[in-house]
Amino acid sequence: MAREKQEQQHVVAMPLLTPGHLNPLMRLCKLLAKQQSDIIITTSDAADASPLAQEHHNPYPAITPTAAAAPHSLVRRIRLPLCGIDLSNGFKLSLLEAYDALVSIAPDLEQLILSLSRHGPRVTCLLSDFNITFPTQDVADKLDIPRIVLYLCCVSRLLFTHYLTLGELYPLKK
């Protein structure tokens, strides 16, 4: 039986930008990239002011390799604007303010996916944190692309199981 050529996956990942949510998603994206999936990690302006900030950012819609990715990696980073959060007060904001700001990202996320699909391989999946369901599910439904929801305890368990099956001890410092 002839094996059909498998379509290359083009995933847009939308993490919640806190270390406990971002780190497992990044590790999962690296595993997907090893399977020749093209991964786009979206971040927001809030990431620039947080401890997650890298030294240099190109403004949206520039695409840059992530700091942890090798130059040849298929994992890239795109920054989307996040409206409605005042970061001058040292991240002291209510949960409602944070969720309202996350909802504001939907139009830019939609335009990003449309642009990526027009100028390269079609986006085949939207991968997002459970905590940002509203903007990401609305965009996925509108563009008719599948969305994978990450419940972080499940992702962490999946990654832990993956590392165990490799037979490697994974140091806590990584």
Tab-separated table of C-alpha atoms in Angstrom:
chain	number	residue	atom	x	y	z
A	1	MET	CA	0.000	0.000	0.000
A	2	ALA	CA	1.451	3.352	-0.988
A	3	ARG	CA	1.860	5.710	1.900
A	4	GLU	CA	0.269	9.109	1.333
A	5	LYS	CA	2.443	12.136	1.826
A	6	GLN	CA	1.679	13.506	5.271
A	7	GLU	CA	0.730	17.173	5.378
A	8	GLN	CA	3.203	19.293	7.333
A	9	GLN	CA	1.521	20.678	10.405
A	10	HIS	CA	1.576	24.442	10.914
A	11	VAL	CA	0.605	25.154	14.511
A	12	VAL	CA	-0.038	28.530	16.127
A	13	ALA	CA	0.443	28.237	19.904
A	14	MET	CA	-1.140	30.761	22.258
A	15	PRO	CA	0.236	30.397	25.801
A	16	LEU	CA	-0.864	32.157	28.935
A	17	LEU	CA	2.275	34.140	29.695
A	18	THR	CA	3.124	32.890	33.150
A	19	PRO	CA	6.003	30.458	33.748
A	20	GLY	CA	3.768	27.605	34.929
A	21	HIS	CA	1.761	27.830	31.716
A	22	LEU	CA	4.416	28.918	29.230
A	23	ASN	CA	7.128	26.375	30.070
A	24	PRO	CA	5.070	23.186	29.484
A	25	LEU	CA	3.648	24.637	26.267
A	26	MET	CA	7.151	25.511	25.023
A	27	ARG	CA	8.387	21.992	25.745
A	28	LEU	CA	5.398	20.510	23.927
A	29	CYS	CA	6.048	22.828	20.959
A	30	LYS	CA	9.679	21.704	20.827
A	31	LEU	CA	8.508	18.083	20.677
A	32	LEU	CA	6.116	18.965	17.855
A	33	ALA	CA	8.917	20.760	16.006
A	34	LYS	CA	11.017	17.593	16.169
A	35	GLN	CA	8.211	15.951	14.172
A	36	GLN	CA	8.685	18.617	11.462
A	37	SER	CA	5.745	20.739	12.508
A	38	ASP	CA	6.074	24.474	11.906
A	39	ILE	CA	5.316	26.128	15.246
A	40	ILE	CA	4.498	29.794	15.830
A	41	ILE	CA	4.518	30.910	19.483
A	42	THR	CA	2.511	34.080	20.050
A	43	THR	CA	3.367	36.431	22.896
A	44	SER	CA	2.068	39.836	23.875
A	45	ASP	CA	3.286	43.231	24.983
A	46	ALA	CA	2.881	42.034	28.570
A	47	ALA	CA	5.711	39.574	28.007
A	48	ASP	CA	8.103	42.460	27.387
A	49	ALA	CA	7.590	43.839	30.867
A	50	SER	CA	7.628	40.505	32.651
A	51	PRO	CA	10.477	38.236	33.720
A	52	LEU	CA	9.780	36.285	30.524
A	53	ALA	CA	11.066	39.175	28.422
A	54	GLN	CA	13.951	38.580	26.069
A	55	GLU	CA	16.544	41.262	25.374
A	56	HIS	CA	15.341	42.251	21.922
A	57	HIS	CA	11.891	42.048	20.375
A	58	ASN	CA	10.827	42.921	16.891
A	59	PRO	CA	7.351	44.468	16.841
A	60	TYR	CA	4.390	42.501	15.498
A	61	PRO	CA	4.236	40.966	12.937
A	62	ALA	CA	7.961	40.195	12.857
A	63	ILE	CA	8.897	36.568	13.299
A	64	THR	CA	11.950	35.626	15.324
A	65	PRO	CA	13.375	32.346	16.601
A	66	THR	CA	12.762	31.791	20.300
A	67	ALA	CA	15.747	32.137	22.595
A	68	ALA	CA	15.612	28.452	23.453
A	69	ALA	CA	15.302	27.288	19.852
A	70	ALA	CA	18.164	26.428	17.585
A	71	PRO	CA	18.619	28.667	14.524
A	72	HIS	CA	17.331	25.897	12.256
A	73	SER	CA	14.321	25.229	14.458
A	74	LEU	CA	10.776	25.348	13.195
A	75	VAL	CA	9.697	27.128	16.396
A	76	ARG	CA	9.261	30.864	15.842
A	77	ARG	CA	7.860	33.700	17.930
A	78	ILE	CA	5.404	36.444	17.001
A	79	ARG	CA	4.380	39.278	19.286
A	80	LEU	CA	0.723	40.375	19.330
A	81	PRO	CA	-0.492	43.590	20.991
A	82	LEU	CA	-2.395	43.161	24.250
A	83	CYS	CA	-4.808	46.008	24.996
A	84	GLY	CA	-6.189	47.096	28.328
A	85	ILE	CA	-3.440	46.218	30.804
A	86	ASP	CA	-1.549	48.939	32.647
A	87	LEU	CA	1.829	47.400	33.435
A	88	SER	CA	3.175	50.502	35.182
A	89	ASN	CA	1.880	49.212	38.516
A	90	GLY	CA	4.098	46.125	38.610
A	91	PHE	CA	1.527	43.603	37.341
A	92	LYS	CA	-0.959	44.397	40.112
A	93	LEU	CA	-4.178	43.790	38.237
A	94	SER	CA	-7.373	41.917	38.803
A	95	LEU	CA	-8.178	38.607	37.184
A	96	LEU	CA	-11.067	40.301	35.373
A	97	GLU	CA	-8.691	42.912	33.878
A	98	ALA	CA	-6.374	40.146	32.687
A	99	TYR	CA	-9.177	38.160	31.017
A	100	ASP	CA	-10.655	41.275	29.403
A	101	ALA	CA	-7.236	42.085	27.952
A	102	LEU	CA	-6.810	38.523	26.654
A	103	VAL	CA	-10.141	38.756	24.812
A	104	SER	CA	-8.792	41.839	23.011
A	105	ILE	CA	-6.178	39.714	21.252
A	106	ALA	CA	-8.739	37.894	19.046
A	107	PRO	CA	-8.730	40.280	16.032
A	108	ASP	CA	-4.917	40.328	15.850
A	109	LEU	CA	-4.742	36.548	16.267
A	110	GLU	CA	-7.255	36.113	13.441
A	111	GLN	CA	-5.272	38.443	11.151
A	112	LEU	CA	-2.044	36.631	12.038
A	113	ILE	CA	-3.492	33.227	11.120
A	114	LEU	CA	-4.952	34.562	7.866
A	115	SER	CA	-1.625	36.186	6.966
A	116	LEU	CA	0.398	33.070	7.791
A	117	SER	CA	-1.948	30.927	5.702
A	118	ARG	CA	-1.762	33.352	2.763
A	119	HIS	CA	2.028	33.654	2.746
A	120	GLY	CA	3.094	30.125	3.630
A	121	PRO	CA	1.739	26.750	4.614
A	122	ARG	CA	-1.867	26.837	5.782
A	123	VAL	CA	-2.278	26.985	9.570
A	124	THR	CA	-3.589	23.538	10.502
A	125	CYS	CA	-4.142	23.942	14.236
A	126	LEU	CA	-4.450	26.469	17.048
A	127	LEU	CA	-2.918	25.266	20.317
A	128	SER	CA	-3.926	27.318	23.350
A	129	ASP	CA	-4.088	27.372	27.101
A	130	PHE	CA	-7.443	26.546	28.698
A	131	ASN	CA	-7.375	29.933	30.419
A	132	ILE	CA	-7.617	31.797	27.108
A	133	THR	CA	-10.493	29.809	25.664
A	134	PHE	CA	-12.739	32.694	24.633
A	135	PRO	CA	-10.554	34.540	22.126
A	136	THR	CA	-8.889	31.433	20.732
A	137	GLN	CA	-12.003	29.281	20.323
A	138	ASP	CA	-13.850	32.126	18.616
A	139	VAL	CA	-10.982	32.578	16.135
A	140	ALA	CA	-10.668	28.832	15.506
A	141	ASP	CA	-14.416	28.534	14.879
A	142	LYS	CA	-14.467	31.543	12.564
A	143	LEU	CA	-11.503	30.269	10.505
A	144	ASP	CA	-12.633	26.630	10.640
A	145	ILE	CA	-9.374	25.273	12.048
A	146	PRO	CA	-9.080	22.767	14.881
A	147	ARG	CA	-8.113	24.029	18.323
A	148	ILE	CA	-6.302	21.959	20.907
A	149	VAL	CA	-6.860	23.011	24.508
A	150	LEU	CA	-4.040	22.529	26.981
A	151	TYR	CA	-4.963	21.723	30.551
A	152	LEU	CA	-1.525	22.274	31.996
A	153	CYS	CA	-1.564	19.478	34.545
A	154	CYS	CA	-2.307	17.114	31.636
A	155	VAL	CA	0.470	18.586	29.478
A	156	SER	CA	2.949	18.328	32.331
A	157	ARG	CA	1.961	14.696	32.885
A	158	LEU	CA	2.240	13.964	29.155
A	159	LEU	CA	5.723	15.504	29.000
A	160	PHE	CA	6.816	13.653	32.139
A	161	THR	CA	5.608	10.363	30.641
A	162	HIS	CA	7.412	11.166	27.383
A	163	TYR	CA	10.701	11.768	29.204
A	164	LEU	CA	10.272	8.551	31.199
A	165	THR	CA	9.723	6.528	28.026
A	166	LEU	CA	12.962	7.947	26.634
A	167	GLY	CA	14.732	6.357	29.583
A	168	GLU	CA	16.479	9.590	30.454
A	169	LEU	CA	16.645	11.362	33.755
A	170	TYR	CA	15.646	14.951	33.264
A	171	PRO	CA	17.371	17.358	35.686
A	172	LEU	CA	15.113	19.756	37.553
A	173	LYS	CA	17.285	22.713	36.520
A	174	LYS	CA	16.114	22.391	32.902
